[in-house]
Coordinates of C-alpha atoms in Angstrom, one line a residue:
M6 CA 0.0 0.0 0.0
E7 CA 1.1 3.6 -0.3
T8 CA 0.5 6.5 2.1
G9 CA 1.9 9.9 1.2
T10 CA 5.6 9.3 0.4
T11 CA 5.9 6.2 2.6
T12 CA 5.6 3.0 0.6
V13 CA 5.1 -0.3 2.3
K14 CA 5.7 -3.4 0.3
A15 CA 5.4 -7.0 1.2
S16 CA 7.9 -8.3 -1.3
A17 CA 9.8 -7.5 -4.4
L18 CA 12.5 -7.8 -2.8
Q19 CA 22.5 -23.9 17.6
P20 CA 23.9 -22.2 19.8
P21 CA 22.2 -19.3 21.7
S22 CA 22.1 -16.1 19.7
H23 CA 25.1 -14.6 21.5
V24 CA 27.4 -17.4 20.3
A25 CA 29.3 -16.5 17.1
F26 CA 29.7 -19.0 14.2
Q27 CA 33.2 -20.5 14.0
R28 CA 33.7 -21.0 10.3
P29 CA 36.6 -22.4 8.4
P30 CA 37.4 -20.4 5.2
V31 CA 34.8 -21.1 2.5
R32 CA 35.9 -22.1 -1.0
S33 CA 36.0 -19.1 -3.3
S34 CA 33.7 -20.7 -5.9
E35 CA 30.9 -21.5 -3.4
T36 CA 29.1 -18.1 -3.2
R37 CA 28.7 -15.3 -5.8
P38 CA 30.7 -12.2 -5.2
Q39 CA 28.8 -9.2 -3.9
N40 CA 26.7 -7.2 -6.3
R41 CA 29.1 -4.7 -7.9
N42 CA 26.6 -3.3 -10.4
E43 CA 27.1 0.5 -10.1
K44 CA 23.4 1.0 -10.9
A45 CA 22.1 -1.2 -8.1
P46 CA 20.8 0.6 -5.0
T47 CA 23.5 0.9 -2.4
A48 CA 22.8 -0.3 1.1
I49 CA 24.2 -0.4 4.6
V50 CA 23.2 -3.4 6.7
Y51 CA 22.4 -2.7 10.3
C52 CA 23.4 -5.7 12.5
Q53 CA 24.4 -4.2 15.9
G54 CA 26.0 -6.9 18.1
N55 CA 24.9 -9.8 15.9
F56 CA 26.9 -10.0 12.7
A57 CA 28.1 -13.6 12.0
K58 CA 25.8 -14.9 14.7
V59 CA 22.4 -16.7 14.5
D60 CA 20.3 -13.6 15.0
G61 CA 22.3 -11.8 12.3
K62 CA 21.3 -14.3 9.6
T63 CA 19.7 -11.6 7.4
A64 CA 22.9 -9.6 7.4
N65 CA 25.0 -12.7 6.9
G66 CA 23.0 -13.7 3.9
L67 CA 23.1 -10.3 2.3
V68 CA 26.9 -10.0 2.7
R69 CA 27.3 -13.4 1.0
H70 CA 24.9 -12.8 -1.8
S71 CA 22.6 -10.0 -3.0
E72 CA 21.2 -9.3 -6.5
T73 CA 18.9 -6.5 -5.4
F74 CA 21.4 -4.2 -3.5
R75 CA 25.0 -3.3 -3.6
I76 CA 26.0 -3.8 0.0
V77 CA 28.6 -1.2 0.9
S78 CA 29.0 -1.7 4.7
V79 CA 27.8 -3.4 7.8
I80 CA 27.1 -1.8 11.2
D81 CA 28.2 -3.8 14.3
D82 CA 30.3 -2.0 16.9
S83 CA 31.7 -5.2 18.3
L84 CA 33.5 -5.9 15.0
A85 CA 34.2 -2.4 13.8
G86 CA 37.3 -2.0 11.6
Q87 CA 37.1 -5.6 10.2
D88 CA 36.2 -6.9 6.8
S89 CA 32.7 -8.6 6.9
G90 CA 33.7 -11.4 4.5
K91 CA 36.8 -12.2 6.6
V92 CA 34.7 -12.3 9.8
L93 CA 31.9 -14.4 8.3
D94 CA 33.7 -16.8 6.0
G95 CA 37.4 -16.2 6.3
R96 CA 37.6 -14.6 2.9
A97 CA 37.8 -10.8 2.4
N98 CA 35.0 -9.2 0.4
Q99 CA 35.9 -5.5 0.8
V100 CA 32.6 -4.8 2.6
P101 CA 33.8 -3.0 5.9
I102 CA 32.2 -3.1 9.3
F103 CA 31.6 0.2 11.1
K104 CA 30.6 1.1 14.7
D105 CA 27.6 3.2 13.9
L106 CA 25.5 4.8 11.1
K107 CA 27.4 8.1 11.2
T108 CA 30.7 6.4 10.6
A109 CA 29.4 4.1 7.9
V110 CA 27.8 7.0 6.0
A111 CA 31.0 9.1 6.3
H112 CA 32.8 6.3 4.5
S113 CA 30.7 6.8 1.4
A114 CA 30.8 9.7 -1.0
K115 CA 27.1 10.3 -0.3
A116 CA 24.6 8.6 2.0
P117 CA 23.7 5.2 0.6
D118 CA 20.2 4.7 -0.8
T119 CA 19.0 2.2 1.9
L120 CA 19.5 1.0 5.4
I121 CA 18.6 -2.7 5.8
Y122 CA 17.6 -4.0 9.2
G123 CA 19.8 -7.1 9.1
M124 CA 18.7 -9.0 12.2
A125 CA 16.1 -11.6 12.9
P126 CA 15.4 -11.5 16.7
S127 CA 13.1 -14.1 18.1
T128 CA 10.8 -11.3 19.3
G129 CA 10.4 -10.0 15.7
R130 CA 10.4 -6.5 17.1
L131 CA 12.4 -3.3 17.1
S132 CA 14.4 -2.2 20.2
A133 CA 14.5 1.4 21.4
E134 CA 18.2 1.7 20.2
D135 CA 17.4 0.3 16.8
R136 CA 14.4 2.6 16.4
G137 CA 16.8 5.6 16.9
V138 CA 19.0 4.3 14.1
M139 CA 16.1 3.9 11.7
L140 CA 15.0 7.4 12.4
E141 CA 18.6 8.7 11.9
A142 CA 18.8 7.0 8.6
I143 CA 15.4 8.4 7.4
G144 CA 16.7 11.9 8.4
L145 CA 19.6 11.3 6.1
G146 CA 17.2 10.5 3.2
M147 CA 17.8 6.8 3.3
N148 CA 15.1 4.2 2.6
I149 CA 14.4 1.5 5.2
V150 CA 14.0 -2.2 4.4
S151 CA 12.9 -4.5 7.2
G152 CA 12.1 -8.1 7.6
L153 CA 10.6 -7.9 11.1
H154 CA 7.2 -9.1 12.1
E155 CA 6.6 -5.6 13.4
Y156 CA 5.8 -3.6 10.3
L157 CA 7.8 -0.4 10.4
G158 CA 5.7 1.3 7.7
D159 CA 2.7 1.1 10.1
D160 CA 4.6 2.6 13.0
P161 CA 3.3 6.2 13.5
E162 CA 6.7 7.7 14.4
I163 CA 8.7 6.0 11.6
S164 CA 5.9 6.6 9.1
A165 CA 5.7 10.2 9.9
A166 CA 9.4 10.7 9.7
A167 CA 9.5 9.1 6.3
K168 CA 6.6 11.3 5.0
R169 CA 8.6 14.4 5.9
I170 CA 11.5 13.4 3.5
A171 CA 10.5 13.4 -0.2
G172 CA 11.0 10.0 -1.8
V173 CA 11.9 8.0 1.3
T174 CA 10.3 4.6 1.5
V175 CA 9.8 2.0 4.2
R176 CA 9.5 -1.5 2.9
D177 CA 8.2 -4.3 5.1
I178 CA 9.3 -7.5 3.4
R179 CA 7.3 -9.8 5.6
K180 CA 4.0 -7.9 5.3
P181 CA 1.5 -10.2 3.4
R182 CA -0.9 -9.1 0.8
P183 CA -4.4 -8.2 1.9
S184 CA -6.4 -11.3 2.9
K185 CA -8.8 -10.8 -0.1
D186 CA -5.8 -11.3 -2.4
L187 CA -4.3 -14.3 -0.7
R188 CA -4.5 -17.6 -2.6
L189 CA -5.9 -20.9 -1.4
F190 CA -4.3 -24.2 -2.5
T191 CA -5.8 -25.4 -5.8
G192 CA -3.8 -28.4 -6.9
A193 CA -2.2 -26.4 -9.8
I194 CA 1.2 -27.7 -8.5
N195 CA 0.4 -31.0 -10.1
H196 CA 0.9 -29.3 -13.5
V197 CA 4.4 -28.2 -12.7
T198 CA 6.8 -30.5 -14.5
S199 CA 10.0 -29.0 -13.2
I200 CA 11.9 -31.2 -10.7
R201 CA 11.2 -29.6 -7.3
I202 CA 13.9 -29.8 -4.5
A203 CA 13.2 -28.4 -1.0
V204 CA 16.1 -27.7 1.3
L205 CA 14.8 -28.3 4.8
G206 CA 16.6 -28.5 8.1
T207 CA 16.7 -29.8 11.7
D208 CA 16.4 -26.3 13.2
C209 CA 15.9 -22.6 12.5
A210 CA 18.8 -20.4 11.3
I211 CA 20.8 -23.4 10.2
G212 CA 21.8 -22.5 6.7
K213 CA 18.9 -23.8 4.5
R214 CA 18.7 -20.6 2.5
T215 CA 22.5 -20.5 2.0
T216 CA 22.6 -24.1 0.8
A217 CA 19.6 -23.5 -1.5
T218 CA 21.3 -20.5 -3.0
V219 CA 24.5 -22.3 -3.6
L220 CA 22.7 -25.2 -5.2
A221 CA 20.6 -23.0 -7.5
N222 CA 23.7 -21.1 -8.6
A223 CA 25.7 -24.3 -9.1
L224 CA 23.0 -25.9 -11.2
N225 CA 22.6 -22.8 -13.4
A226 CA 26.4 -22.7 -13.8
R227 CA 26.3 -26.2 -15.2
G228 CA 23.6 -25.4 -17.7
V229 CA 20.7 -26.8 -15.7
K230 CA 18.1 -24.0 -15.7
T231 CA 17.1 -23.5 -12.1
V232 CA 14.9 -21.1 -10.2
L233 CA 15.0 -20.5 -6.4
V234 CA 11.7 -19.8 -4.7
G235 CA 12.2 -17.9 -1.5
T236 CA 10.1 -18.5 1.6
G237 CA 11.6 -16.0 4.1
Q238 CA 12.5 -12.3 4.3
T239 CA 16.3 -12.7 3.6
G240 CA 15.8 -14.6 0.3
L241 CA 13.3 -11.9 -0.9
M242 CA 15.7 -9.1 0.1
Q243 CA 18.5 -10.9 -1.8
G244 CA 16.5 -10.7 -4.9
A245 CA 14.5 -14.0 -5.3
R246 CA 12.0 -13.2 -8.1
F247 CA 9.5 -15.7 -6.8
G248 CA 8.5 -16.4 -3.3
V249 CA 6.6 -15.3 -0.2
A250 CA 7.5 -14.7 3.5
L251 CA 5.5 -17.7 4.7
D252 CA 5.7 -17.2 8.4
A253 CA 3.7 -13.9 8.1
V254 CA 0.9 -15.4 6.1
P255 CA -2.3 -16.6 7.8
P256 CA -2.1 -20.4 8.0
Q257 CA -5.2 -21.0 5.8
F258 CA -3.4 -19.5 2.9
C259 CA 0.2 -20.7 3.4
C260 CA 0.0 -23.7 1.1
G261 CA -1.8 -21.8 -1.6
E262 CA 0.6 -18.8 -1.5
L263 CA 3.6 -21.1 -1.9
E264 CA 1.9 -23.2 -4.6
G265 CA 1.2 -19.9 -6.4
A266 CA 4.9 -18.9 -6.2
V267 CA 6.1 -22.2 -7.5
V268 CA 3.5 -22.2 -10.3
A269 CA 4.5 -18.6 -11.2
A270 CA 8.2 -19.6 -11.4
F271 CA 7.4 -22.5 -13.6
E272 CA 5.1 -20.6 -16.0
A273 CA 7.5 -17.6 -16.3
E274 CA 10.8 -19.5 -16.6
R275 CA 10.0 -23.1 -17.5
P276 CA 13.1 -24.2 -15.5
E277 CA 14.3 -27.8 -15.3
V278 CA 14.7 -27.5 -11.5
I279 CA 12.9 -25.4 -8.9
V280 CA 14.7 -25.1 -5.5
I281 CA 12.5 -24.2 -2.6
E282 CA 14.0 -22.6 0.5
G283 CA 13.0 -24.3 3.7
Q284 CA 12.1 -22.7 7.0
E285 CA 12.5 -23.9 10.6
A286 CA 12.1 -27.7 11.0
L287 CA 9.2 -30.1 10.5
S288 CA 9.9 -31.6 14.0
H289 CA 10.0 -28.2 15.7
P290 CA 7.0 -27.8 18.0
A291 CA 7.1 -24.0 17.8
F292 CA 6.6 -23.7 14.1
C293 CA 4.5 -25.1 11.2
T294 CA 6.1 -23.6 8.1
S295 CA 8.0 -26.7 7.1
A296 CA 4.6 -28.5 6.9
F297 CA 3.3 -25.8 4.6
I298 CA 6.4 -26.0 2.4
L299 CA 6.0 -29.8 2.0
R300 CA 2.3 -29.5 1.3
G301 CA 2.4 -26.4 -0.9
S302 CA 5.4 -27.2 -3.1
Q303 CA 5.1 -31.0 -3.0
P304 CA 8.8 -31.5 -3.6
D305 CA 10.2 -34.5 -5.6
A306 CA 13.2 -34.5 -3.2
V307 CA 14.5 -33.0 0.0
I308 CA 18.0 -32.0 1.1
L309 CA 18.3 -31.8 4.9
Q310 CA 20.5 -29.3 6.6
H311 CA 22.0 -30.1 10.0
A312 CA 24.4 -28.6 12.5
P313 CA 26.3 -31.4 14.2
K314 CA 27.8 -29.2 17.0
R315 CA 24.5 -27.4 17.9
A316 CA 23.4 -28.8 21.3
H317 CA 19.9 -27.4 21.3
R318 CA 17.3 -25.7 19.2
C319 CA 18.1 -22.0 18.4
D320 CA 16.4 -19.8 21.1
F321 CA 15.0 -22.9 22.9
P322 CA 17.8 -24.1 25.3
A323 CA 15.5 -26.7 26.8
M324 CA 15.0 -28.5 23.4
S325 CA 17.7 -30.8 22.3
M326 CA 18.5 -31.0 18.6
P327 CA 16.9 -33.9 16.7
N328 CA 18.9 -36.7 15.2
P329 CA 19.0 -36.4 11.4
M330 CA 17.7 -39.9 11.0
A331 CA 14.6 -39.0 13.0
E332 CA 14.0 -35.9 10.9
I333 CA 14.4 -37.8 7.7
A334 CA 11.9 -40.4 8.9
L335 CA 9.4 -37.7 9.8
I336 CA 9.7 -35.9 6.5
E337 CA 9.3 -39.1 4.5
A338 CA 6.3 -40.2 6.6
F339 CA 4.6 -36.7 6.3
A340 CA 5.0 -36.2 2.6
D341 CA 5.3 -38.2 -0.6
T342 CA 9.0 -37.3 -1.1
K343 CA 12.5 -38.7 -0.6
V344 CA 15.4 -37.2 1.3
I345 CA 18.4 -37.4 -1.1
G346 CA 21.2 -36.1 1.0
L347 CA 22.4 -34.3 4.1
T348 CA 24.3 -30.9 4.2
L349 CA 26.1 -29.6 7.2
N350 CA 26.3 -26.3 8.9
H351 CA 29.8 -26.2 10.2
E352 CA 29.3 -23.7 13.1
N353 CA 31.9 -24.4 15.9
M354 CA 33.6 -27.0 13.7
D355 CA 37.1 -27.1 12.2
E356 CA 38.2 -28.9 9.1
A357 CA 38.8 -32.2 11.0
D358 CA 35.4 -32.0 12.6
I359 CA 33.7 -31.5 9.2
T360 CA 35.6 -34.4 7.6
A361 CA 34.7 -36.7 10.5
A362 CA 31.0 -35.6 10.5
I363 CA 30.7 -36.2 6.8
S364 CA 32.1 -39.7 7.2
A365 CA 29.9 -40.5 10.2
F366 CA 26.7 -39.2 8.8
S367 CA 27.3 -40.9 5.5
R368 CA 27.5 -44.2 7.3
E369 CA 24.6 -43.5 9.6
T370 CA 22.2 -42.3 6.9
D371 CA 23.5 -44.2 3.9
L372 CA 23.1 -40.9 2.0
P373 CA 25.5 -38.4 0.3
V374 CA 26.7 -35.8 2.9
T375 CA 28.5 -32.5 2.2
D376 CA 29.0 -29.0 3.4
A377 CA 27.8 -26.5 0.8
L378 CA 30.3 -23.8 1.8
C379 CA 33.5 -25.7 2.8
R380 CA 33.4 -28.6 0.3
P381 CA 33.4 -28.5 -3.5
T382 CA 30.2 -27.5 -5.2
D383 CA 30.5 -30.7 -7.3
D384 CA 29.8 -32.7 -4.2
L385 CA 26.4 -31.0 -3.8
L386 CA 25.7 -31.4 -7.5
A387 CA 26.6 -35.1 -7.3
M388 CA 23.9 -35.5 -4.6
V389 CA 21.3 -34.1 -7.0
F390 CA 22.6 -35.9 -10.1
A391 CA 22.6 -39.2 -8.3
A392 CA 18.9 -38.8 -7.5
F393 CA 18.0 -37.4 -11.0
P394 CA 20.5 -38.9 -13.5
A395 CA 18.9 -37.2 -16.4
L396 CA 20.0 -33.8 -15.0
G397 CA 23.6 -35.0 -14.7
A398 CA 23.6 -36.4 -18.3
Q399 CA 22.5 -33.0 -19.7
S400 CA 24.7 -30.8 -17.5
T401 CA 27.7 -29.1 -19.0
A402 CA 31.2 -29.1 -17.8
P403 CA 32.1 -26.5 -15.3
A404 CA 33.7 -23.3 -16.6
A405 CA 37.5 -23.2 -16.5

C-alpha cells in the first residue's frame, strides 16, 4: 500500500544467539561475489552486536549474496574495523564493518540509498536503540528495508518521519498481501513438470537458504536451468524473483501462496529445477512452516541441513537437537517425497570436525553428505545428479 511518500511493500525484494559462528574459510567458488553493479541501489546493513551470529542471519545472507542491493558496509560496533567477509567466511570481500551509522555514511561519497535491518530477533520487534538508528537513517534521506514481524511502515513515528522526507520509502518484506488477495491451495502444483527440490533443516537459522542459493547457482552454472523460490525475508531481500515470506501469512493461505509462487516460477521461466528454500524444521513444536512447504510445493526430493555441533534448538535451550535420521523419517512419513542427501552447517567445527562428521553421517544415513560452503560444489551437485541422473547427463562441464 502507499501512504503519502511512505511506501510499504510485502515483497519484491545452535547455539544461543550470543554465540558466534566458528567457520573455516569457504571455498572461493561457493558463493557469488557481492553485487558490484554500479546502478544497483547501495545499502548499509544494520546488525548491531549480531553479525556472524544466529540472529544476524539476514545480514550474513546479504553479505554473501545480493542481487537487489550493492552492500557497501555493515554496522556492528563489536566488530568495527574488520572486513565482513573475513569475519563471516574467512575470505575478504571489501565490505567493511563500522561502529555506527554516522561512521558508515561518512565512508561513502554520499549517503547510501538504503538502510537494511539485518537482524532476525526471536521477538520479531524493534528495540529502542534500533528505532533511533532507523529514524537517523530516514533523516539522512535513506530508505528503510525491514524483515521484522513488526511492520515499520505502520509505526506512527517512523511513518511520519518518512513522510517528511520526499522519496523516502519504508519496505516491510514480511507484510503479506491483503487477505482478499491471498491464494488458497488449488492443486495447480500438479501441472508443474520441473523437478522440485526443497532444502529443509533440523532447526531454525541453520543454513537452509544458503545451501539452497549455492545449489541453484551451481546448477545454473552447469547449464541446468534452475529457479530459487524464497520463503523468508532474507531470500526476498537478496532478490528472489519468486516467493513469499510464509511465516507472516495466515495459515489457511500458506500452502496456496507457496503453490502460487512455484507455479509462477514454472510458468514464467520453464526451468528444469525449482529449488524451494526451507524454514524452521518439521519436527520443531514451535513452528509449522515446514509442513506448509512440503504441502504447498510438494517436492520431488528434499535435502536436509543439520548442524552437528549445535546442542539445542536455536532460542530454545530446553529443546535438544533432533537426530537427522529421525527428521528424515518424519519428513518421508509426512510427505510423498524422498530425502536425497544431508548438508552440514559447520558452526563451531574445524576442518577435521567437518571431515569426521561427513564420514559418520554418510555411514549412519546411507546418503551423500557434504558442506555447501566448505566442500566442492561438485559434491552438492553429485547429490542431485545421483537422484536425478537425467540432469547429470545433460549438464555441461564447469567453466574453466
